[in-house]
Amino acid sequence: RKEVEQDPGPFNVPEGATVAFNCTYSNSASQSFFWYRQDCRKEPKLLMSVYSSGNEDGRFTAQLNRASQYISLLIRDSKLSDSATYLCVVLRGYNKLIFGAGTRLAVHP
Amino acid sequence: NAGVTQTPKFRVLKTGQSMTLLCAQDMNHEYMYWYRQDPGMGLRLIHYSVGEGTTAKGEVPDGYNVSRLKKQNFLLGLESAAPSQTSVYFCASSYSMDREKNIQYFGAGTRLSVL
């Protein structure tokens, strides 16, 4: 079993739709959580950190459920430019990021 | 505004050949990392460094060596390339390894094919 699991998708949604991605992690000692975005054939870039109380950045909302070891990312009012792969990332110990394989999102007109 | 720069961007090797991938960062970061990314899998950590002159093994270190002689550079070496090392290699650096601050900045990647 992978340490960080994500639905690979793809999620095909129209512009303006709301879409949610889920991620589960197996190491209960994990302390920090992130969502990275990776465009096709490009490098990953940090989208947002995920805090215990949940956090929002514009159209993006991240939630963490430690009891269920579950992380989510909600994108509202999807734009064509949101098309990318979204990587769920967990910090193991104090220095190792563990990456999920990613969920692909395709937003169409 | 360079950030993290990787060279080369593409390379084709024959089995048994050697090569070195270079990573350079201009953000004065202490921590640097080498990952590989394969289809259907998350990025996997090969080696990392917590400072000049130090290196440590990651999740998949076999077949690779690294060196960090200068703070800004982190080199990844393949001594005898194998087809299983065909992958996209990413270098990253971070300012801190503290919880919630371990934000890593990535280079554009090196696409390596081993025939």
PDB file of N, CA, C and O in Angstrom, chain A residues 7-75:
ATOM      1  N   ASP A   7      -6.766   9.419  -5.881  1.00  0.00           N
ATOM      2  CA  ASP A   7      -7.491   8.984  -7.062  1.00  0.00           C
ATOM      3  C   ASP A   7      -6.775   9.589  -8.271  1.00  0.00           C
ATOM      4  O   ASP A   7      -6.625  10.798  -8.342  1.00  0.00           O
ATOM      5  N   PRO A   8      -6.323   8.775  -9.221  1.00  0.00           N
ATOM      6  CA  PRO A   8      -5.537   9.326 -10.340  1.00  0.00           C
ATOM      7  C   PRO A   8      -6.341  10.178 -11.315  1.00  0.00           C
ATOM      8  O   PRO A   8      -5.775  10.970 -12.066  1.00  0.00           O
ATOM      9  N   GLY A   9      -7.693  10.013 -11.284  1.00  0.00           N
ATOM     10  CA  GLY A   9      -8.507  10.738 -12.246  1.00  0.00           C
ATOM     11  C   GLY A   9      -8.388  10.114 -13.627  1.00  0.00           C
ATOM     12  O   GLY A   9      -8.115   8.909 -13.740  1.00  0.00           O
ATOM     13  N   PRO A  10      -8.560  10.863 -14.724  1.00  0.00           N
ATOM     14  CA  PRO A  10      -8.731  12.313 -14.696  1.00  0.00           C
ATOM     15  C   PRO A  10     -10.145  12.748 -14.317  1.00  0.00           C
ATOM     16  O   PRO A  10     -11.091  12.024 -14.539  1.00  0.00           O
ATOM     17  N   PHE A  11     -10.198  13.933 -13.755  1.00  0.00           N
ATOM     18  CA  PHE A  11     -11.456  14.596 -13.496  1.00  0.00           C
ATOM     19  C   PHE A  11     -11.670  15.572 -14.662  1.00  0.00           C
ATOM     20  O   PHE A  11     -10.872  16.481 -14.846  1.00  0.00           O
ATOM     21  N   ASN A  12     -12.721  15.343 -15.415  1.00  0.00           N
ATOM     22  CA  ASN A  12     -13.047  16.236 -16.531  1.00  0.00           C
ATOM     23  C   ASN A  12     -14.249  17.072 -16.125  1.00  0.00           C
ATOM     24  O   ASN A  12     -15.329  16.532 -15.925  1.00  0.00           O
ATOM     25  N   VAL A  13     -14.057  18.387 -15.993  1.00  0.00           N
ATOM     26  CA  VAL A  13     -15.138  19.244 -15.524  1.00  0.00           C
ATOM     27  C   VAL A  13     -15.254  20.456 -16.428  1.00  0.00           C
ATOM     28  O   VAL A  13     -14.278  20.893 -17.040  1.00  0.00           O
ATOM     29  N   PRO A  14     -16.462  21.048 -16.504  1.00  0.00           N
ATOM     30  CA  PRO A  14     -16.624  22.275 -17.288  1.00  0.00           C
ATOM     31  C   PRO A  14     -16.162  23.478 -16.489  1.00  0.00           C
ATOM     32  O   PRO A  14     -16.110  23.435 -15.239  1.00  0.00           O
ATOM     33  N   GLU A  15     -15.843  24.533 -17.187  1.00  0.00           N
ATOM     34  CA  GLU A  15     -15.499  25.785 -16.523  1.00  0.00           C
ATOM     35  C   GLU A  15     -16.615  26.170 -15.557  1.00  0.00           C
ATOM     36  O   GLU A  15     -17.796  25.997 -15.854  1.00  0.00           O
ATOM     37  N   GLY A  16     -16.227  26.694 -14.402  1.00  0.00           N
ATOM     38  CA  GLY A  16     -17.208  27.132 -13.424  1.00  0.00           C
ATOM     39  C   GLY A  16     -17.629  26.058 -12.438  1.00  0.00           C
ATOM     40  O   GLY A  16     -18.280  26.360 -11.429  1.00  0.00           O
ATOM     41  N   ALA A  17     -17.252  24.822 -12.690  1.00  0.00           N
ATOM     42  CA  ALA A  17     -17.644  23.731 -11.801  1.00  0.00           C
ATOM     43  C   ALA A  17     -16.827  23.774 -10.506  1.00  0.00           C
ATOM     44  O   ALA A  17     -15.748  24.366 -10.434  1.00  0.00           O
ATOM     45  N   THR A  18     -17.373  23.090  -9.496  1.00  0.00           N
ATOM     46  CA  THR A  18     -16.639  22.854  -8.254  1.00  0.00           C
ATOM     47  C   THR A  18     -16.153  21.407  -8.256  1.00  0.00           C
ATOM     48  O   THR A  18     -16.920  20.502  -8.589  1.00  0.00           O
ATOM     49  N   VAL A  19     -14.912  21.214  -7.921  1.00  0.00           N
ATOM     50  CA  VAL A  19     -14.345  19.861  -7.940  1.00  0.00           C
ATOM     51  C   VAL A  19     -13.562  19.630  -6.645  1.00  0.00           C
ATOM     52  O   VAL A  19     -12.958  20.562  -6.102  1.00  0.00           O
ATOM     53  N   ALA A  20     -13.630  18.405  -6.156  1.00  0.00           N
ATOM     54  CA  ALA A  20     -12.944  18.065  -4.904  1.00  0.00           C
ATOM     55  C   ALA A  20     -12.037  16.873  -5.115  1.00  0.00           C
ATOM     56  O   ALA A  20     -12.422  15.892  -5.760  1.00  0.00           O
ATOM     57  N   PHE A  21     -10.827  16.962  -4.569  1.00  0.00           N
ATOM     58  CA  PHE A  21      -9.869  15.865  -4.612  1.00  0.00           C
ATOM     59  C   PHE A  21      -9.632  15.354  -3.195  1.00  0.00           C
ATOM     60  O   PHE A  21      -9.565  16.139  -2.255  1.00  0.00           O
ATOM     61  N   ASN A  22      -9.476  14.053  -3.087  1.00  0.00           N
ATOM     62  CA  ASN A  22      -9.222  13.452  -1.790  1.00  0.00           C
ATOM     63  C   ASN A  22      -7.874  12.763  -1.771  1.00  0.00           C
ATOM     64  O   ASN A  22      -7.361  12.334  -2.807  1.00  0.00           O
ATOM     65  N   CYS A  23      -7.347  12.627  -0.583  1.00  0.00           N
ATOM     66  CA  CYS A  23      -6.041  12.006  -0.405  1.00  0.00           C
ATOM     67  C   CYS A  23      -6.045  11.334   0.969  1.00  0.00           C
ATOM     68  O   CYS A  23      -6.572  11.907   1.928  1.00  0.00           O
ATOM     69  N   THR A  24      -5.508  10.139   1.060  1.00  0.00           N
ATOM     70  CA  THR A  24      -5.350   9.488   2.364  1.00  0.00           C
ATOM     71  C   THR A  24      -3.884   9.170   2.581  1.00  0.00           C
ATOM     72  O   THR A  24      -3.131   8.916   1.631  1.00  0.00           O
ATOM     73  N   TYR A  25      -3.470   9.196   3.839  1.00  0.00           N
ATOM     74  CA  TYR A  25      -2.091   8.881   4.170  1.00  0.00           C
ATOM     75  C   TYR A  25      -2.075   7.828   5.271  1.00  0.00           C
ATOM     76  O   TYR A  25      -2.991   7.763   6.089  1.00  0.00           O
ATOM     77  N   SER A  26      -1.038   7.012   5.289  1.00  0.00           N
ATOM     78  CA  SER A  26      -1.038   5.854   6.185  1.00  0.00           C
ATOM     79  C   SER A  26      -0.217   6.055   7.452  1.00  0.00           C
ATOM     80  O   SER A  26      -0.419   5.344   8.433  1.00  0.00           O
ATOM     81  N   ASN A  27       0.701   7.024   7.448  1.00  0.00           N
ATOM     82  CA  ASN A  27       1.560   7.225   8.608  1.00  0.00           C
ATOM     83  C   ASN A  27       0.924   8.237   9.562  1.00  0.00           C
ATOM     84  O   ASN A  27       0.904   9.433   9.291  1.00  0.00           O
ATOM     85  N   SER A  28       0.405   7.746  10.676  1.00  0.00           N
ATOM     86  CA  SER A  28      -0.316   8.617  11.599  1.00  0.00           C
ATOM     87  C   SER A  28       0.593   9.647  12.263  1.00  0.00           C
ATOM     88  O   SER A  28       0.109  10.612  12.838  1.00  0.00           O
ATOM     89  N   ALA A  29       1.918   9.441  12.168  1.00  0.00           N
ATOM     90  CA  ALA A  29       2.842  10.395  12.775  1.00  0.00           C
ATOM     91  C   ALA A  29       3.117  11.591  11.863  1.00  0.00           C
ATOM     92  O   ALA A  29       3.828  12.516  12.260  1.00  0.00           O
ATOM     93  N   SER A  30       2.565  11.579  10.659  1.00  0.00           N
ATOM     94  CA  SER A  30       2.776  12.696   9.732  1.00  0.00           C
ATOM     95  C   SER A  30       2.290  13.990  10.358  1.00  0.00           C
ATOM     96  O   SER A  30       1.231  14.025  11.000  1.00  0.00           O
ATOM     97  N   GLN A  31       3.076  15.048  10.164  1.00  0.00           N
ATOM     98  CA  GLN A  31       2.769  16.290  10.858  1.00  0.00           C
ATOM     99  C   GLN A  31       2.359  17.426   9.937  1.00  0.00           C
ATOM    100  O   GLN A  31       1.609  18.308  10.334  1.00  0.00           O
ATOM    101  N   SER A  32       2.913  17.440   8.740  1.00  0.00           N
ATOM    102  CA  SER A  32       2.647  18.571   7.856  1.00  0.00           C
ATOM    103  C   SER A  32       2.152  18.061   6.514  1.00  0.00           C
ATOM    104  O   SER A  32       2.551  16.981   6.062  1.00  0.00           O
ATOM    105  N   PHE A  33       1.306  18.887   5.902  1.00  0.00           N
ATOM    106  CA  PHE A  33       0.623  18.438   4.691  1.00  0.00           C
ATOM    107  C   PHE A  33       0.562  19.585   3.692  1.00  0.00           C
ATOM    108  O   PHE A  33       0.435  20.752   4.078  1.00  0.00           O
ATOM    109  N   PHE A  34       0.642  19.215   2.417  1.00  0.00           N
ATOM    110  CA  PHE A  34       0.689  20.234   1.379  1.00  0.00           C
ATOM    111  C   PHE A  34      -0.050  19.744   0.145  1.00  0.00           C
ATOM    112  O   PHE A  34      -0.180  18.540  -0.085  1.00  0.00           O
ATOM    113  N   TRP A  35      -0.476  20.679  -0.665  1.00  0.00           N
ATOM    114  CA  TRP A  35      -0.903  20.397  -2.031  1.00  0.00           C
ATOM    115  C   TRP A  35       0.069  21.114  -2.965  1.00  0.00           C
ATOM    116  O   TRP A  35       0.308  22.312  -2.828  1.00  0.00           O
ATOM    117  N   TYR A  36       0.614  20.349  -3.919  1.00  0.00           N
ATOM    118  CA  TYR A  36       1.439  20.898  -4.979  1.00  0.00           C
ATOM    119  C   TYR A  36       0.677  20.751  -6.285  1.00  0.00           C
ATOM    120  O   TYR A  36      -0.141  19.844  -6.451  1.00  0.00           O
ATOM    121  N   ARG A  37       1.001  21.623  -7.205  1.00  0.00           N
ATOM    122  CA  ARG A  37       0.410  21.570  -8.536  1.00  0.00           C
ATOM    123  C   ARG A  37       1.527  21.290  -9.535  1.00  0.00           C
ATOM    124  O   ARG A  37       2.622  21.861  -9.434  1.00  0.00           O
ATOM    125  N   GLN A  38       1.246  20.415 -10.506  1.00  0.00           N
ATOM    126  CA  GLN A  38       2.235  20.116 -11.537  1.00  0.00           C
ATOM    127  C   GLN A  38       1.569  20.202 -12.910  1.00  0.00           C
ATOM    128  O   GLN A  38       0.679  19.410 -13.216  1.00  0.00           O
ATOM    129  N   ASP A  39       2.000  21.152 -13.709  1.00  0.00           N
ATOM    130  CA  ASP A  39       1.521  21.251 -15.075  1.00  0.00           C
ATOM    131  C   ASP A  39       2.245  20.216 -15.940  1.00  0.00           C
ATOM    132  O   ASP A  39       3.333  19.739 -15.585  1.00  0.00           O
ATOM    133  N   CYS A  40       1.644  19.907 -17.079  1.00  0.00           N
ATOM    134  CA  CYS A  40       2.170  18.858 -17.951  1.00  0.00           C
ATOM    135  C   CYS A  40       3.621  19.133 -18.319  1.00  0.00           C
ATOM    136  O   CYS A  40       3.964  20.212 -18.820  1.00  0.00           O
ATOM    137  N   ARG A  41       4.495  18.187 -18.022  1.00  0.00           N
ATOM    138  CA  ARG A  41       5.918  18.242 -18.360  1.00  0.00           C
ATOM    139  C   ARG A  41       6.647  19.426 -17.688  1.00  0.00           C
ATOM    140  O   ARG A  41       7.629  19.939 -18.204  1.00  0.00           O
ATOM    141  N   LYS A  42       6.108  19.823 -16.544  1.00  0.00           N
ATOM    142  CA  LYS A  42       6.732  20.898 -15.775  1.00  0.00           C
ATOM    143  C   LYS A  42       7.055  20.397 -14.364  1.00  0.00           C
ATOM    144  O   LYS A  42       6.718  19.275 -13.997  1.00  0.00           O
ATOM    145  N   GLU A  43       7.700  21.262 -13.585  1.00  0.00           N
ATOM    146  CA  GLU A  43       8.049  20.897 -12.224  1.00  0.00           C
ATOM    147  C   GLU A  43       6.881  21.142 -11.273  1.00  0.00           C
ATOM    148  O   GLU A  43       6.029  21.989 -11.519  1.00  0.00           O
ATOM    149  N   PRO A  44       6.831  20.411 -10.145  1.00  0.00           N
ATOM    150  CA  PRO A  44       5.805  20.685  -9.125  1.00  0.00           C
ATOM    151  C   PRO A  44       6.035  22.046  -8.485  1.00  0.00           C
ATOM    152  O   PRO A  44       7.176  22.475  -8.292  1.00  0.00           O
ATOM    153  N   LYS A  45       4.915  22.694  -8.144  1.00  0.00           N
ATOM    154  CA  LYS A  45       4.994  23.974  -7.437  1.00  0.00           C
ATOM    155  C   LYS A  45       4.003  23.948  -6.294  1.00  0.00           C
ATOM    156  O   LYS A  45       2.898  23.422  -6.443  1.00  0.00           O
ATOM    157  N   LEU A  46       4.388  24.523  -5.164  1.00  0.00           N
ATOM    158  CA  LEU A  46       3.505  24.538  -4.010  1.00  0.00           C
ATOM    159  C   LEU A  46       2.245  25.314  -4.314  1.00  0.00           C
ATOM    160  O   LEU A  46       2.290  26.460  -4.762  1.00  0.00           O
ATOM    161  N   LEU A  47       1.103  24.676  -4.058  1.00  0.00           N
ATOM    162  CA  LEU A  47      -0.188  25.356  -4.193  1.00  0.00           C
ATOM    163  C   LEU A  47      -0.586  25.950  -2.844  1.00  0.00           C
ATOM    164  O   LEU A  47      -0.873  27.138  -2.734  1.00  0.00           O
ATOM    165  N   MET A  48      -0.590  25.109  -1.809  1.00  0.00           N
ATOM    166  CA  MET A  48      -0.916  25.594  -0.479  1.00  0.00           C
ATOM    167  C   MET A  48      -0.552  24.554   0.563  1.00  0.00           C
ATOM    168  O   MET A  48      -0.522  23.355   0.290  1.00  0.00           O
ATOM    169  N   SER A  49      -0.238  25.043   1.749  1.00  0.00           N
ATOM    170  CA  SER A  49      -0.079  24.167   2.900  1.00  0.00           C
ATOM    171  C   SER A  49      -1.472  23.852   3.437  1.00  0.00           C
ATOM    172  O   SER A  49      -2.433  24.573   3.169  1.00  0.00           O
ATOM    173  N   VAL A  50      -1.582  22.775   4.193  1.00  0.00           N
ATOM    174  CA  VAL A  50      -2.863  22.372   4.765  1.00  0.00           C
ATOM    175  C   VAL A  50      -2.737  22.420   6.268  1.00  0.00           C
ATOM    176  O   VAL A  50      -1.891  21.723   6.856  1.00  0.00           O
ATOM    177  N   TYR A  51      -3.586  23.211   6.910  1.00  0.00           N
ATOM    178  CA  TYR A  51      -3.529  23.357   8.354  1.00  0.00           C
ATOM    179  C   TYR A  51      -4.688  22.615   9.001  1.00  0.00           C
ATOM    180  O   TYR A  51      -5.713  22.351   8.379  1.00  0.00           O
ATOM    181  N   SER A  52      -4.507  22.295  10.279  1.00  0.00           N
ATOM    182  CA  SER A  52      -5.483  21.457  10.981  1.00  0.00           C
ATOM    183  C   SER A  52      -6.878  22.052  10.970  1.00  0.00           C
ATOM    184  O   SER A  52      -7.872  21.327  10.897  1.00  0.00           O
ATOM    185  N   SER A  53      -6.945  23.372  11.016  1.00  0.00           N
ATOM    186  CA  SER A  53      -8.249  24.031  11.080  1.00  0.00           C
ATOM    187  C   SER A  53      -8.848  24.239   9.696  1.00  0.00           C
ATOM    188  O   SER A  53      -9.942  24.786   9.561  1.00  0.00           O
ATOM    189  N   GLY A  54      -8.133  23.800   8.690  1.00  0.00           N
ATOM    190  CA  GLY A  54      -8.591  24.059   7.325  1.00  0.00           C
ATOM    191  C   GLY A  54      -8.172  25.452   6.912  1.00  0.00           C
ATOM    192  O   GLY A  54      -8.044  26.350   7.746  1.00  0.00           O
ATOM    193  N   ASN A  55      -7.946  25.639   5.640  1.00  0.00           N
ATOM    194  CA  ASN A  55      -7.546  26.962   5.168  1.00  0.00           C
ATOM    195  C   ASN A  55      -7.982  27.177   3.737  1.00  0.00           C
ATOM    196  O   ASN A  55      -8.206  26.228   2.982  1.00  0.00           O
ATOM    197  N   GLU A  56      -8.088  28.444   3.406  1.00  0.00           N
ATOM    198  CA  GLU A  56      -8.628  28.854   2.123  1.00  0.00           C
ATOM    199  C   GLU A  56      -7.680  29.845   1.474  1.00  0.00           C
ATOM    200  O   GLU A  56      -7.069  30.684   2.142  1.00  0.00           O
ATOM    201  N   ASP A  57      -7.557  29.737   0.158  1.00  0.00           N
ATOM    202  CA  ASP A  57      -6.748  30.689  -0.602  1.00  0.00           C
ATOM    203  C   ASP A  57      -7.502  30.970  -1.897  1.00  0.00           C
ATOM    204  O   ASP A  57      -7.409  30.201  -2.862  1.00  0.00           O
ATOM    205  N   GLY A  58      -8.294  32.023  -1.877  1.00  0.00           N
ATOM    206  CA  GLY A  58      -9.090  32.353  -3.048  1.00  0.00           C
ATOM    207  C   GLY A  58     -10.120  31.267  -3.334  1.00  0.00           C
ATOM    208  O   GLY A  58     -10.955  30.941  -2.495  1.00  0.00           O
ATOM    209  N   ARG A  59     -10.020  30.660  -4.502  1.00  0.00           N
ATOM    210  CA  ARG A  59     -10.989  29.624  -4.897  1.00  0.00           C
ATOM    211  C   ARG A  59     -10.619  28.243  -4.348  1.00  0.00           C
ATOM    212  O   ARG A  59     -11.354  27.283  -4.591  1.00  0.00           O
ATOM    213  N   PHE A  60      -9.525  28.148  -3.649  1.00  0.00           N
ATOM    214  CA  PHE A  60      -9.017  26.855  -3.183  1.00  0.00           C
ATOM    215  C   PHE A  60      -9.203  26.724  -1.671  1.00  0.00           C
ATOM    216  O   PHE A  60      -8.855  27.633  -0.922  1.00  0.00           O
ATOM    217  N   THR A  61      -9.751  25.571  -1.257  1.00  0.00           N
ATOM    218  CA  THR A  61      -9.922  25.285   0.163  1.00  0.00           C
ATOM    219  C   THR A  61      -9.330  23.922   0.473  1.00  0.00           C
ATOM    220  O   THR A  61      -9.645  22.939  -0.214  1.00  0.00           O
ATOM    221  N   ALA A  62      -8.485  23.867   1.483  1.00  0.00           N
ATOM    222  CA  ALA A  62      -7.879  22.609   1.902  1.00  0.00           C
ATOM    223  C   ALA A  62      -8.395  22.231   3.288  1.00  0.00           C
ATOM    224  O   ALA A  62      -8.572  23.084   4.146  1.00  0.00           O
ATOM    225  N   GLN A  63      -8.646  20.943   3.466  1.00  0.00           N
ATOM    226  CA  GLN A  63      -9.117  20.437   4.755  1.00  0.00           C
ATOM    227  C   GLN A  63      -8.263  19.251   5.172  1.00  0.00           C
ATOM    228  O   GLN A  63      -7.777  18.497   4.323  1.00  0.00           O
ATOM    229  N   LEU A  64      -8.122  19.096   6.494  1.00  0.00           N
ATOM    230  CA  LEU A  64      -7.359  17.978   7.051  1.00  0.00           C
ATOM    231  C   LEU A  64      -8.210  17.296   8.110  1.00  0.00           C
ATOM    232  O   LEU A  64      -8.771  17.964   8.980  1.00  0.00           O
ATOM    233  N   ASN A  65      -8.279  15.994   8.056  1.00  0.00           N
ATOM    234  CA  ASN A  65      -8.953  15.207   9.082  1.00  0.00           C
ATOM    235  C   ASN A  65      -7.933  14.210   9.616  1.00  0.00           C
ATOM    236  O   ASN A  65      -7.688  13.162   9.021  1.00  0.00           O
ATOM    237  N   ARG A  66      -7.318  14.548  10.752  1.00  0.00           N
ATOM    238  CA  ARG A  66      -6.260  13.698  11.304  1.00  0.00           C
ATOM    239  C   ARG A  66      -6.795  12.347  11.764  1.00  0.00           C
ATOM    240  O   ARG A  66      -6.130  11.331  11.637  1.00  0.00           O
ATOM    241  N   ALA A  67      -8.000  12.344  12.296  1.00  0.00           N
ATOM    242  CA  ALA A  67      -8.565  11.086  12.812  1.00  0.00           C
ATOM    243  C   ALA A  67      -8.732  10.072  11.683  1.00  0.00           C
ATOM    244  O   ALA A  67      -8.466   8.877  11.856  1.00  0.00           O
ATOM    245  N   SER A  68      -9.147  10.544  10.532  1.00  0.00           N
ATOM    246  CA  SER A  68      -9.352   9.663   9.378  1.00  0.00           C
ATOM    247  C   SER A  68      -8.133   9.609   8.470  1.00  0.00           C
ATOM    248  O   SER A  68      -8.136   8.866   7.479  1.00  0.00           O
ATOM    249  N   GLN A  69      -7.121  10.428   8.763  1.00  0.00           N
ATOM    250  CA  GLN A  69      -5.898  10.501   7.945  1.00  0.00           C
ATOM    251  C   GLN A  69      -6.261  10.814   6.508  1.00  0.00           C
ATOM    252  O   GLN A  69      -5.886  10.092   5.565  1.00  0.00           O
ATOM    253  N   TYR A  70      -6.949  11.908   6.350  1.00  0.00           N
ATOM    254  CA  TYR A  70      -7.576  12.273   5.096  1.00  0.00           C
ATOM    255  C   TYR A  70      -7.359  13.772   4.855  1.00  0.00           C
ATOM    256  O   TYR A  70      -7.499  14.586   5.753  1.00  0.00           O
ATOM    257  N   ILE A  71      -7.012  14.089   3.607  1.00  0.00           N
ATOM    258  CA  ILE A  71      -6.794  15.477   3.211  1.00  0.00           C
ATOM    259  C   ILE A  71      -7.635  15.740   1.964  1.00  0.00           C
ATOM    260  O   ILE A  71      -7.790  14.838   1.126  1.00  0.00           O
ATOM    261  N   SER A  72      -8.178  16.936   1.862  1.00  0.00           N
ATOM    262  CA  SER A  72      -8.971  17.243   0.680  1.00  0.00           C
ATOM    263  C   SER A  72      -8.589  18.608   0.119  1.00  0.00           C
ATOM    264  O   SER A  72      -8.030  19.461   0.816  1.00  0.00           O
ATOM    265  N   LEU A  73      -8.885  18.778  -1.161  1.00  0.00           N
ATOM    266  CA  LEU A  73      -8.700  20.063  -1.834  1.00  0.00           C
ATOM    267  C   LEU A  73      -9.956  20.335  -2.636  1.00  0.00           C
ATOM    268  O   LEU A  73     -10.379  19.493  -3.440  1.00  0.00           O
ATOM    269  N   LEU A  74     -10.545  21.490  -2.407  1.00  0.00           N
ATOM    270  CA  LEU A  74     -11.751  21.889  -3.115  1.00  0.00           C
ATOM    271  C   LEU A  74     -11.407  23.079  -4.005  1.00  0.00           C
ATOM    272  O   LEU A  74     -10.808  24.049  -3.537  1.00  0.00           O
ATOM    273  N   ILE A  75     -11.777  22.992  -5.264  1.00  0.00           N
ATOM    274  CA  ILE A  75     -11.574  24.106  -6.192  1.00  0.00           C
ATOM    275  C   ILE A  75     -12.950  24.580  -6.644  1.00  0.00           C
ATOM    276  O   ILE A  75     -13.732  23.814  -7.214  1.00  0.00           O
TER     277      ILE A  75
END
